[in-house]
Amino acid sequence: MIYLAFIEFVLLAVVIYTAALSIERLKFKKRISKWQFKKTGLLSEKGSKLLKSIDVLLARSGVRSKLSFLDAKNMMIVSVLLFVVGIYLFRKLGFAALFYAFSIVYIPYAAMMFMSTVNAKKIKEAYLSFLTTFMGFYNIEGNIINALKSTAPYISEPLRSIIKRNVFMYEKTQMRIDECLENMAVEAGNKEFRKFINFAKMNAKYGGNFNKALMKLREQGEKLFSLESIKSANASVGSMIILVMIVINLLLMMNISADPDIVYIVKNTITGQAIAISNAVSIVFGLYMIKNINSSA
């Protein structure tokens, strides 16, 4: 009978893997391939797309600014340690322990995705104020970097810290202006702010009437502000609810694994294994949905 549980697990895994792969290819492949920092920025040019995406997540969630030592490679080490801890905590549940261990590994990433969505919402709310303030300082300074430096104290977090940190790096290193602006855009992760950065990079390289471009950007930003704010709010609320339910579920399963009688039933009966594996798969799917929600927001 144990083979039936194994077959059920394989079928569920294949379905989830197929769905995940198709969505990844459609929504994230092009975006991830463009996420590049230079060596003088938050990321090295070397490394896999996975490491780059983790570094971007660390930056956008605000974790990197508070824990500067925590980069993608260190996060991978933390993930391995969490996986080992997960296997130990749920070892009495049999094969289902692998799913619960994976869930524990992914929870920090899901939390950072939630934090990234919250920060993205704050950046969207601050964007119009940023544009107006920047336009004033740009008319005085006549220089993009100086205008950004003067604008930063008058806008809210996390955009204030993003600008201050990257301007500081530009002034203290040999970073080019386009690298500095690109780092800001990737760390902020906001489409409208990305448009501003693209125009700023073009102006820094070729010149032109930047004030006219800024006026156009402000008009577009005002039209999109309401819709984008609602979308981000829904994403953050949905992610928070799923994450809380997953944590509660894991805590309940930890309590169950401490009861020898229940563990015996779960580990040695086809029904128990089916329940444990199905529950674990639902947790994994919930974590994936958090990724999907926040990536499309």
PDB file of C-alpha atoms in Angstrom:
ATOM      1  CA  MET A   1       0.000   0.000   0.000  1.00  0.00           C
ATOM      2  CA  ILE A   2       2.944   2.326   0.572  1.00  0.00           C
ATOM      3  CA  TYR A   3       3.515   2.316  -3.191  1.00  0.00           C
ATOM      4  CA  LEU A   4       0.147   4.003  -3.674  1.00  0.00           C
ATOM      5  CA  ALA A   5       1.256   6.921  -1.518  1.00  0.00           C
ATOM      6  CA  PHE A   6       4.483   7.162  -3.501  1.00  0.00           C
ATOM      7  CA  ILE A   7       2.568   7.214  -6.813  1.00  0.00           C
ATOM      8  CA  GLU A   8       0.274   9.932  -5.458  1.00  0.00           C
ATOM      9  CA  PHE A   9       3.278  11.999  -4.452  1.00  0.00           C
ATOM     10  CA  VAL A  10       4.903  11.603  -7.872  1.00  0.00           C
ATOM     11  CA  LEU A  11       1.739  12.670  -9.701  1.00  0.00           C
ATOM     12  CA  LEU A  12       1.265  15.725  -7.476  1.00  0.00           C
ATOM     13  CA  ALA A  13       4.906  16.678  -7.880  1.00  0.00           C
ATOM     14  CA  VAL A  14       4.700  16.410 -11.678  1.00  0.00           C
ATOM     15  CA  VAL A  15       1.573  18.601 -11.811  1.00  0.00           C
ATOM     16  CA  ILE A  16       3.090  21.300  -9.595  1.00  0.00           C
ATOM     17  CA  TYR A  17       6.416  21.213 -11.439  1.00  0.00           C
ATOM     18  CA  THR A  18       4.721  21.545 -14.835  1.00  0.00           C
ATOM     19  CA  ALA A  19       2.571  24.471 -13.695  1.00  0.00           C
ATOM     20  CA  ALA A  20       5.515  26.207 -12.069  1.00  0.00           C
ATOM     21  CA  LEU A  21       7.745  25.754 -15.110  1.00  0.00           C
ATOM     22  CA  SER A  22       5.185  27.163 -17.533  1.00  0.00           C
ATOM     23  CA  ILE A  23       4.497  30.250 -15.430  1.00  0.00           C
ATOM     24  CA  GLU A  24       8.199  30.827 -14.887  1.00  0.00           C
ATOM     25  CA  ARG A  25       8.898  30.769 -18.585  1.00  0.00           C
ATOM     26  CA  LEU A  26       6.031  33.105 -19.434  1.00  0.00           C
ATOM     27  CA  LYS A  27       6.439  35.723 -16.712  1.00  0.00           C
ATOM     28  CA  PHE A  28       9.903  35.709 -15.266  1.00  0.00           C
ATOM     29  CA  LYS A  29      12.515  34.493 -17.753  1.00  0.00           C
ATOM     30  CA  LYS A  30      12.971  37.782 -19.583  1.00  0.00           C
ATOM     31  CA  ARG A  31      12.801  39.814 -16.398  1.00  0.00           C
ATOM     32  CA  ILE A  32      15.407  37.770 -14.544  1.00  0.00           C
ATOM     33  CA  SER A  33      17.783  37.786 -17.527  1.00  0.00           C
ATOM     34  CA  LYS A  34      17.908  41.589 -17.393  1.00  0.00           C
ATOM     35  CA  TRP A  35      18.590  41.844 -13.670  1.00  0.00           C
ATOM     36  CA  GLN A  36      22.303  42.671 -13.647  1.00  0.00           C
ATOM     37  CA  PHE A  37      24.345  44.676 -11.208  1.00  0.00           C
ATOM     38  CA  LYS A  38      27.995  45.538 -11.724  1.00  0.00           C
ATOM     39  CA  LYS A  39      30.819  44.570  -9.355  1.00  0.00           C
ATOM     40  CA  THR A  40      30.693  48.004  -7.782  1.00  0.00           C
ATOM     41  CA  GLY A  41      26.973  47.612  -7.103  1.00  0.00           C
ATOM     42  CA  LEU A  42      24.946  45.097  -5.138  1.00  0.00           C
ATOM     43  CA  LEU A  43      25.723  42.192  -7.461  1.00  0.00           C
ATOM     44  CA  SER A  44      28.723  40.761  -9.197  1.00  0.00           C
ATOM     45  CA  GLU A  45      28.619  40.169 -12.931  1.00  0.00           C
ATOM     46  CA  LYS A  46      29.500  36.553 -12.187  1.00  0.00           C
ATOM     47  CA  GLY A  47      27.081  33.980 -10.841  1.00  0.00           C
ATOM     48  CA  SER A  48      23.964  32.190 -11.912  1.00  0.00           C
ATOM     49  CA  LYS A  49      20.574  33.696 -12.572  1.00  0.00           C
ATOM     50  CA  LEU A  50      19.373  32.102  -9.342  1.00  0.00           C
ATOM     51  CA  LEU A  51      22.018  33.917  -7.290  1.00  0.00           C
ATOM     52  CA  LYS A  52      21.248  37.178  -9.072  1.00  0.00           C
ATOM     53  CA  SER A  53      17.523  36.839  -8.397  1.00  0.00           C
ATOM     54  CA  ILE A  54      18.219  36.132  -4.703  1.00  0.00           C
ATOM     55  CA  ASP A  55      20.435  39.227  -4.482  1.00  0.00           C
ATOM     56  CA  VAL A  56      17.693  41.318  -6.080  1.00  0.00           C
ATOM     57  CA  LEU A  57      15.175  39.916  -3.593  1.00  0.00           C
ATOM     58  CA  LEU A  58      17.479  40.746  -0.685  1.00  0.00           C
ATOM     59  CA  ALA A  59      17.836  44.293  -1.975  1.00  0.00           C
ATOM     60  CA  ARG A  60      14.160  44.924  -2.721  1.00  0.00           C
ATOM     61  CA  SER A  61      12.994  43.505   0.593  1.00  0.00           C
ATOM     62  CA  GLY A  62      15.316  45.852   2.491  1.00  0.00           C
ATOM     63  CA  VAL A  63      17.144  42.967   4.182  1.00  0.00           C
ATOM     64  CA  ARG A  64      20.400  43.789   2.378  1.00  0.00           C
ATOM     65  CA  SER A  65      20.432  47.358   3.715  1.00  0.00           C
ATOM     66  CA  LYS A  66      20.098  46.106   7.316  1.00  0.00           C
ATOM     67  CA  LEU A  67      22.307  43.009   7.012  1.00  0.00           C
ATOM     68  CA  SER A  68      24.998  44.022   4.533  1.00  0.00           C
ATOM     69  CA  PHE A  69      26.898  40.735   4.973  1.00  0.00           C
ATOM     70  CA  LEU A  70      23.913  38.730   3.741  1.00  0.00           C
ATOM     71  CA  ASP A  71      24.298  38.023   0.036  1.00  0.00           C
ATOM     72  CA  ALA A  72      22.990  35.279  -2.249  1.00  0.00           C
ATOM     73  CA  LYS A  73      25.772  32.812  -1.419  1.00  0.00           C
ATOM     74  CA  ASN A  74      25.253  33.251   2.317  1.00  0.00           C
ATOM     75  CA  MET A  75      21.510  32.796   1.836  1.00  0.00           C
ATOM     76  CA  MET A  76      22.175  29.492   0.086  1.00  0.00           C
ATOM     77  CA  ILE A  77      24.201  28.355   3.114  1.00  0.00           C
ATOM     78  CA  VAL A  78      21.360  29.414   5.410  1.00  0.00           C
ATOM     79  CA  SER A  79      18.937  27.482   3.192  1.00  0.00           C
ATOM     80  CA  VAL A  80      20.999  24.290   3.503  1.00  0.00           C
ATOM     81  CA  LEU A  81      21.070  24.660   7.288  1.00  0.00           C
ATOM     82  CA  LEU A  82      17.308  25.224   7.396  1.00  0.00           C
ATOM     83  CA  PHE A  83      16.767  22.144   5.244  1.00  0.00           C
ATOM     84  CA  VAL A  84      18.796  20.011   7.661  1.00  0.00           C
ATOM     85  CA  VAL A  85      16.837  21.439  10.602  1.00  0.00           C
ATOM     86  CA  GLY A  86      13.573  20.720   8.782  1.00  0.00           C
ATOM     87  CA  ILE A  87      14.553  17.102   8.133  1.00  0.00           C
ATOM     88  CA  TYR A  88      15.407  16.698  11.811  1.00  0.00           C
ATOM     89  CA  LEU A  89      12.163  18.264  13.069  1.00  0.00           C
ATOM     90  CA  PHE A  90       9.903  16.222  10.774  1.00  0.00           C
ATOM     91  CA  ARG A  91      12.001  13.053  10.530  1.00  0.00           C
ATOM     92  CA  LYS A  92       9.286  10.995  12.229  1.00  0.00           C
ATOM     93  CA  LEU A  93       6.799  11.695   9.431  1.00  0.00           C
ATOM     94  CA  GLY A  94       8.651   9.593   6.885  1.00  0.00           C
ATOM     95  CA  PHE A  95       8.993  10.690   3.267  1.00  0.00           C
ATOM     96  CA  ALA A  96       6.748  13.738   3.854  1.00  0.00           C
ATOM     97  CA  ALA A  97       9.602  15.247   5.902  1.00  0.00           C
ATOM     98  CA  LEU A  98      11.261  16.323   2.637  1.00  0.00           C
ATOM     99  CA  PHE A  99       8.293  18.523   1.746  1.00  0.00           C
ATOM    100  CA  TYR A 100       8.121  20.110   5.192  1.00  0.00           C
ATOM    101  CA  ALA A 101      11.879  20.722   5.174  1.00  0.00           C
ATOM    102  CA  PHE A 102      11.574  22.433   1.795  1.00  0.00           C
ATOM    103  CA  SER A 103       8.736  24.579   3.156  1.00  0.00           C
ATOM    104  CA  ILE A 104      10.901  25.744   6.058  1.00  0.00           C
ATOM    105  CA  VAL A 105      13.680  26.623   3.601  1.00  0.00           C
ATOM    106  CA  TYR A 106      11.334  28.668   1.431  1.00  0.00           C
ATOM    107  CA  ILE A 107       9.584  30.603   4.211  1.00  0.00           C
ATOM    108  CA  PRO A 108      12.345  33.280   4.514  1.00  0.00           C
ATOM    109  CA  TYR A 109      12.138  33.853   0.751  1.00  0.00           C
ATOM    110  CA  ALA A 110       8.346  34.099   0.902  1.00  0.00           C
ATOM    111  CA  ALA A 111       8.674  36.610   3.747  1.00  0.00           C
ATOM    112  CA  MET A 112      11.147  38.669   1.696  1.00  0.00           C
ATOM    113  CA  MET A 113       8.740  38.590  -1.259  1.00  0.00           C
ATOM    114  CA  PHE A 114       6.041  39.963   1.024  1.00  0.00           C
ATOM    115  CA  MET A 115       8.433  42.671   2.274  1.00  0.00           C
ATOM    116  CA  SER A 116       9.364  43.477  -1.339  1.00  0.00           C
ATOM    117  CA  THR A 117       5.698  43.978  -2.205  1.00  0.00           C
ATOM    118  CA  VAL A 118       5.197  46.272   0.789  1.00  0.00           C
ATOM    119  CA  ASN A 119       8.265  48.289  -0.220  1.00  0.00           C
ATOM    120  CA  ALA A 120       7.094  48.397  -3.844  1.00  0.00           C
ATOM    121  CA  LYS A 121       3.774  49.834  -2.668  1.00  0.00           C
ATOM    122  CA  LYS A 122       5.607  52.521  -0.661  1.00  0.00           C
ATOM    123  CA  ILE A 123       7.782  53.375  -3.673  1.00  0.00           C
ATOM    124  CA  LYS A 124       4.708  53.729  -5.879  1.00  0.00           C
ATOM    125  CA  GLU A 125       3.134  56.055  -3.323  1.00  0.00           C
ATOM    126  CA  ALA A 126       6.321  58.140  -3.127  1.00  0.00           C
ATOM    127  CA  TYR A 127       6.983  58.247  -6.870  1.00  0.00           C
ATOM    128  CA  LEU A 128       4.900  61.315  -7.793  1.00  0.00           C
ATOM    129  CA  SER A 129       6.275  63.288  -4.846  1.00  0.00           C
ATOM    130  CA  PHE A 130       9.768  62.219  -5.870  1.00  0.00           C
ATOM    131  CA  LEU A 131       9.271  63.413  -9.456  1.00  0.00           C
ATOM    132  CA  THR A 132       7.948  66.810  -8.384  1.00  0.00           C
ATOM    133  CA  THR A 133      10.788  67.353  -5.895  1.00  0.00           C
ATOM    134  CA  PHE A 134      13.421  66.093  -8.328  1.00  0.00           C
ATOM    135  CA  MET A 135      12.199  68.470 -11.055  1.00  0.00           C
ATOM    136  CA  GLY A 136      12.685  71.407  -8.699  1.00  0.00           C
ATOM    137  CA  PHE A 137      16.197  70.427  -7.697  1.00  0.00           C
ATOM    138  CA  TYR A 138      17.174  69.507 -11.257  1.00  0.00           C
ATOM    139  CA  ASN A 139      16.296  73.017 -12.423  1.00  0.00           C
ATOM    140  CA  ILE A 140      18.626  74.346  -9.719  1.00  0.00           C
ATOM    141  CA  GLU A 141      21.458  71.818  -9.935  1.00  0.00           C
ATOM    142  CA  GLY A 142      21.410  71.044 -13.655  1.00  0.00           C
ATOM    143  CA  ASN A 143      22.945  67.663 -12.799  1.00  0.00           C
ATOM    144  CA  ILE A 144      21.110  64.361 -12.308  1.00  0.00           C
ATOM    145  CA  ILE A 145      23.255  62.948  -9.492  1.00  0.00           C
ATOM    146  CA  ASN A 146      23.314  66.215  -7.531  1.00  0.00           C
ATOM    147  CA  ALA A 147      19.547  66.576  -7.998  1.00  0.00           C
ATOM    148  CA  LEU A 148      18.989  63.018  -6.729  1.00  0.00           C
ATOM    149  CA  LYS A 149      21.214  63.682  -3.705  1.00  0.00           C
ATOM    150  CA  SER A 150      19.253  66.850  -2.877  1.00  0.00           C
ATOM    151  CA  THR A 151      15.899  65.140  -3.441  1.00  0.00           C
ATOM    152  CA  ALA A 152      16.524  62.103  -1.222  1.00  0.00           C
ATOM    153  CA  PRO A 153      15.970  63.783   2.203  1.00  0.00           C
ATOM    154  CA  TYR A 154      12.505  64.960   1.143  1.00  0.00           C
ATOM    155  CA  ILE A 155      11.031  61.607   0.103  1.00  0.00           C
ATOM    156  CA  SER A 156       9.885  58.640   2.164  1.00  0.00           C
ATOM    157  CA  GLU A 157      11.470  55.244   2.712  1.00  0.00           C
ATOM    158  CA  PRO A 158      12.529  52.934   1.170  1.00  0.00           C
ATOM    159  CA  LEU A 159      13.188  55.113  -1.914  1.00  0.00           C
ATOM    160  CA  ARG A 160      15.159  57.585   0.198  1.00  0.00           C
ATOM    161  CA  SER A 161      17.669  54.932   1.309  1.00  0.00           C
ATOM    162  CA  ILE A 162      17.927  53.437  -2.170  1.00  0.00           C
ATOM    163  CA  ILE A 163      18.898  56.797  -3.668  1.00  0.00           C
ATOM    164  CA  LYS A 164      21.216  57.807  -0.816  1.00  0.00           C
ATOM    165  CA  ARG A 165      23.062  54.487  -0.817  1.00  0.00           C
ATOM    166  CA  ASN A 166      23.661  54.409  -4.556  1.00  0.00           C
ATOM    167  CA  VAL A 167      24.630  58.091  -4.807  1.00  0.00           C
ATOM    168  CA  PHE A 168      27.112  57.501  -1.976  1.00  0.00           C
ATOM    169  CA  MET A 169      28.576  54.519  -3.860  1.00  0.00           C
ATOM    170  CA  TYR A 170      28.810  56.638  -7.022  1.00  0.00           C
ATOM    171  CA  GLU A 171      30.700  59.388  -5.188  1.00  0.00           C
ATOM    172  CA  LYS A 172      33.091  57.045  -3.363  1.00  0.00           C
ATOM    173  CA  THR A 173      33.916  54.634  -6.203  1.00  0.00           C
ATOM    174  CA  GLN A 174      34.675  54.747  -9.914  1.00  0.00           C
ATOM    175  CA  MET A 175      31.147  53.729 -10.813  1.00  0.00           C
ATOM    176  CA  ARG A 176      29.736  55.207 -14.000  1.00  0.00           C
ATOM    177  CA  ILE A 177      26.535  57.247 -13.791  1.00  0.00           C
ATOM    178  CA  ASP A 178      24.579  54.725 -15.850  1.00  0.00           C
ATOM    179  CA  GLU A 179      25.656  51.937 -13.455  1.00  0.00           C
ATOM    180  CA  CYS A 180      24.540  53.990 -10.476  1.00  0.00           C
ATOM    181  CA  LEU A 181      21.142  54.704 -12.037  1.00  0.00           C
ATOM    182  CA  GLU A 182      20.702  51.075 -13.100  1.00  0.00           C
ATOM    183  CA  ASN A 183      21.365  49.869  -9.551  1.00  0.00           C
ATOM    184  CA  MET A 184      18.662  52.219  -8.274  1.00  0.00           C
ATOM    185  CA  ALA A 185      16.165  50.928 -10.809  1.00  0.00           C
ATOM    186  CA  VAL A 186      16.805  47.256 -10.068  1.00  0.00           C
ATOM    187  CA  GLU A 187      16.722  47.749  -6.313  1.00  0.00           C
ATOM    188  CA  ALA A 188      13.499  49.770  -6.445  1.00  0.00           C
ATOM    189  CA  GLY A 189      11.779  47.328  -8.805  1.00  0.00           C
ATOM    190  CA  ASN A 190       9.100  49.818  -9.852  1.00  0.00           C
ATOM    191  CA  LYS A 191       8.040  50.137 -13.499  1.00  0.00           C
ATOM    192  CA  GLU A 192       7.399  53.875 -13.382  1.00  0.00           C
ATOM    193  CA  PHE A 193      10.649  54.574 -11.554  1.00  0.00           C
ATOM    194  CA  ARG A 194      12.375  52.416 -14.187  1.00  0.00           C
ATOM    195  CA  LYS A 195      10.992  54.752 -16.889  1.00  0.00           C
ATOM    196  CA  PHE A 196      12.471  57.727 -15.038  1.00  0.00           C
ATOM    197  CA  ILE A 197      15.835  55.952 -14.786  1.00  0.00           C
ATOM    198  CA  ASN A 198      15.828  55.097 -18.502  1.00  0.00           C
ATOM    199  CA  PHE A 199      15.211  58.749 -19.445  1.00  0.00           C
ATOM    200  CA  ALA A 200      17.868  59.856 -16.937  1.00  0.00           C
ATOM    201  CA  LYS A 201      20.421  57.465 -18.458  1.00  0.00           C
ATOM    202  CA  MET A 202      19.630  58.713 -21.967  1.00  0.00           C
ATOM    203  CA  ASN A 203      19.920  62.326 -20.847  1.00  0.00           C
ATOM    204  CA  ALA A 204      23.244  61.666 -19.081  1.00  0.00           C
ATOM    205  CA  LYS A 205      24.617  60.056 -22.247  1.00  0.00           C
ATOM    206  CA  TYR A 206      23.092  62.110 -25.061  1.00  0.00           C
ATOM    207  CA  GLY A 207      21.679  65.252 -23.424  1.00  0.00           C
ATOM    208  CA  GLY A 208      18.354  66.749 -24.484  1.00  0.00           C
ATOM    209  CA  ASN A 209      15.322  68.377 -22.880  1.00  0.00           C
ATOM    210  CA  PHE A 210      15.030  66.368 -19.656  1.00  0.00           C
ATOM    211  CA  ASN A 211      12.392  68.681 -18.158  1.00  0.00           C
ATOM    212  CA  LYS A 212       9.982  67.819 -20.974  1.00  0.00           C
ATOM    213  CA  ALA A 213      10.498  64.119 -20.329  1.00  0.00           C
ATOM    214  CA  LEU A 214       9.917  64.643 -16.602  1.00  0.00           C
ATOM    215  CA  MET A 215       6.611  66.407 -17.267  1.00  0.00           C
ATOM    216  CA  LYS A 216       5.492  63.506 -19.447  1.00  0.00           C
ATOM    217  CA  LEU A 217       6.503  60.982 -16.795  1.00  0.00           C
ATOM    218  CA  ARG A 218       4.527  62.840 -14.139  1.00  0.00           C
ATOM    219  CA  GLU A 219       1.396  62.846 -16.312  1.00  0.00           C
ATOM    220  CA  GLN A 220       1.694  59.095 -16.868  1.00  0.00           C
ATOM    221  CA  GLY A 221       2.386  58.487 -13.181  1.00  0.00           C
ATOM    222  CA  GLU A 222      -0.748  60.339 -12.112  1.00  0.00           C
ATOM    223  CA  LYS A 223      -2.912  58.192 -14.408  1.00  0.00           C
ATOM    224  CA  LEU A 224      -1.460  54.892 -13.185  1.00  0.00           C
ATOM    225  CA  PHE A 225      -1.164  55.707  -9.483  1.00  0.00           C
ATOM    226  CA  SER A 226      -4.615  54.566  -8.332  1.00  0.00           C
ATOM    227  CA  LEU A 227      -4.677  51.287 -10.242  1.00  0.00           C
ATOM    228  CA  GLU A 228      -1.150  50.319  -9.225  1.00  0.00           C
ATOM    229  CA  SER A 229      -1.756  51.093  -5.548  1.00  0.00           C
ATOM    230  CA  ILE A 230      -4.835  48.852  -5.437  1.00  0.00           C
ATOM    231  CA  LYS A 231      -2.970  46.018  -7.161  1.00  0.00           C
ATOM    232  CA  SER A 232      -0.047  46.163  -4.713  1.00  0.00           C
ATOM    233  CA  ALA A 233      -2.368  46.301  -1.702  1.00  0.00           C
ATOM    234  CA  ASN A 234      -4.183  43.160  -2.841  1.00  0.00           C
ATOM    235  CA  ALA A 235      -0.877  41.353  -3.420  1.00  0.00           C
ATOM    236  CA  SER A 236       0.486  42.190   0.037  1.00  0.00           C
ATOM    237  CA  VAL A 237      -2.726  41.195   1.836  1.00  0.00           C
ATOM    238  CA  GLY A 238      -2.988  37.906  -0.073  1.00  0.00           C
ATOM    239  CA  SER A 239       0.650  37.056   0.578  1.00  0.00           C
ATOM    240  CA  MET A 240       0.351  37.814   4.289  1.00  0.00           C
ATOM    241  CA  ILE A 241      -2.717  35.601   4.739  1.00  0.00           C
ATOM    242  CA  ILE A 242      -1.117  32.649   2.922  1.00  0.00           C
ATOM    243  CA  LEU A 243       2.164  33.031   4.816  1.00  0.00           C
ATOM    244  CA  VAL A 244       0.467  33.147   8.231  1.00  0.00           C
ATOM    245  CA  MET A 245      -1.623  30.048   7.459  1.00  0.00           C
ATOM    246  CA  ILE A 246       1.475  28.159   6.304  1.00  0.00           C
ATOM    247  CA  VAL A 247       3.394  28.999   9.474  1.00  0.00           C
ATOM    248  CA  ILE A 248       0.434  27.869  11.615  1.00  0.00           C
ATOM    249  CA  ASN A 249       0.217  24.651   9.596  1.00  0.00           C
ATOM    250  CA  LEU A 250       3.906  23.906  10.102  1.00  0.00           C
ATOM    251  CA  LEU A 251       3.666  24.535  13.843  1.00  0.00           C
ATOM    252  CA  LEU A 252       0.717  22.152  14.077  1.00  0.00           C
ATOM    253  CA  MET A 253       2.636  19.461  12.171  1.00  0.00           C
ATOM    254  CA  MET A 254       5.601  19.918  14.515  1.00  0.00           C
ATOM    255  CA  ASN A 255       3.290  19.280  17.483  1.00  0.00           C
ATOM    256  CA  ILE A 256       1.834  16.217  15.744  1.00  0.00           C
ATOM    257  CA  SER A 257       5.315  14.814  15.090  1.00  0.00           C
ATOM    258  CA  ALA A 258       5.988  14.932  18.842  1.00  0.00           C
ATOM    259  CA  ASP A 259       3.086  12.542  19.601  1.00  0.00           C
ATOM    260  CA  PRO A 260       4.266   8.900  19.194  1.00  0.00           C
ATOM    261  CA  ASP A 261       0.757   7.489  18.639  1.00  0.00           C
ATOM    262  CA  ILE A 262      -0.110   9.939  15.870  1.00  0.00           C
ATOM    263  CA  VAL A 263       3.347   9.580  14.329  1.00  0.00           C
ATOM    264  CA  TYR A 264       2.902   5.815  14.139  1.00  0.00           C
ATOM    265  CA  ILE A 265      -0.379   6.211  12.254  1.00  0.00           C
ATOM    266  CA  VAL A 266       1.008   8.868   9.903  1.00  0.00           C
ATOM    267  CA  LYS A 267       4.233   7.003   9.159  1.00  0.00           C
ATOM    268  CA  ASN A 268       2.956   3.428   8.907  1.00  0.00           C
ATOM    269  CA  THR A 269      -0.437   3.702   7.226  1.00  0.00           C
ATOM    270  CA  ILE A 270      -1.315   4.572   3.683  1.00  0.00           C
ATOM    271  CA  THR A 271      -3.934   7.060   4.873  1.00  0.00           C
ATOM    272  CA  GLY A 272      -1.492   8.756   7.228  1.00  0.00           C
ATOM    273  CA  GLN A 273       1.179   9.093   4.540  1.00  0.00           C
ATOM    274  CA  ALA A 274      -1.380  10.379   2.034  1.00  0.00           C
ATOM    275  CA  ILE A 275      -2.561  13.035   4.499  1.00  0.00           C
ATOM    276  CA  ALA A 276       0.977  14.065   5.426  1.00  0.00           C
ATOM    277  CA  ILE A 277       2.179  14.258   1.813  1.00  0.00           C
ATOM    278  CA  SER A 278      -0.965  16.031   0.552  1.00  0.00           C
ATOM    279  CA  ASN A 279      -0.725  18.579   3.365  1.00  0.00           C
ATOM    280  CA  ALA A 280       2.970  19.147   2.635  1.00  0.00           C
ATOM    281  CA  VAL A 281       2.281  19.576  -1.094  1.00  0.00           C
ATOM    282  CA  SER A 282      -0.435  22.137  -0.314  1.00  0.00           C
ATOM    283  CA  ILE A 283       2.081  24.090   1.787  1.00  0.00           C
ATOM    284  CA  VAL A 284       4.628  24.046  -1.042  1.00  0.00           C
ATOM    285  CA  PHE A 285       1.958  25.172  -3.503  1.00  0.00           C
ATOM    286  CA  GLY A 286       0.934  27.989  -1.126  1.00  0.00           C
ATOM    287  CA  LEU A 287       4.535  29.190  -0.967  1.00  0.00           C
ATOM    288  CA  TYR A 288       4.743  29.094  -4.746  1.00  0.00           C
ATOM    289  CA  MET A 289       1.540  31.144  -4.966  1.00  0.00           C
ATOM    290  CA  ILE A 290       3.166  33.804  -2.783  1.00  0.00           C
ATOM    291  CA  LYS A 291       5.985  33.976  -5.320  1.00  0.00           C
ATOM    292  CA  ASN A 292       3.520  34.153  -8.201  1.00  0.00           C
ATOM    293  CA  ILE A 293       1.402  36.868  -6.563  1.00  0.00           C
ATOM    294  CA  ASN A 294       4.352  39.090  -5.724  1.00  0.00           C
ATOM    295  CA  SER A 295       6.187  38.558  -8.999  1.00  0.00           C
ATOM    296  CA  SER A 296       3.168  39.662 -11.040  1.00  0.00           C
ATOM    297  CA  ALA A 297       2.265  42.598  -8.787  1.00  0.00           C
TER     298      ALA A 297
END
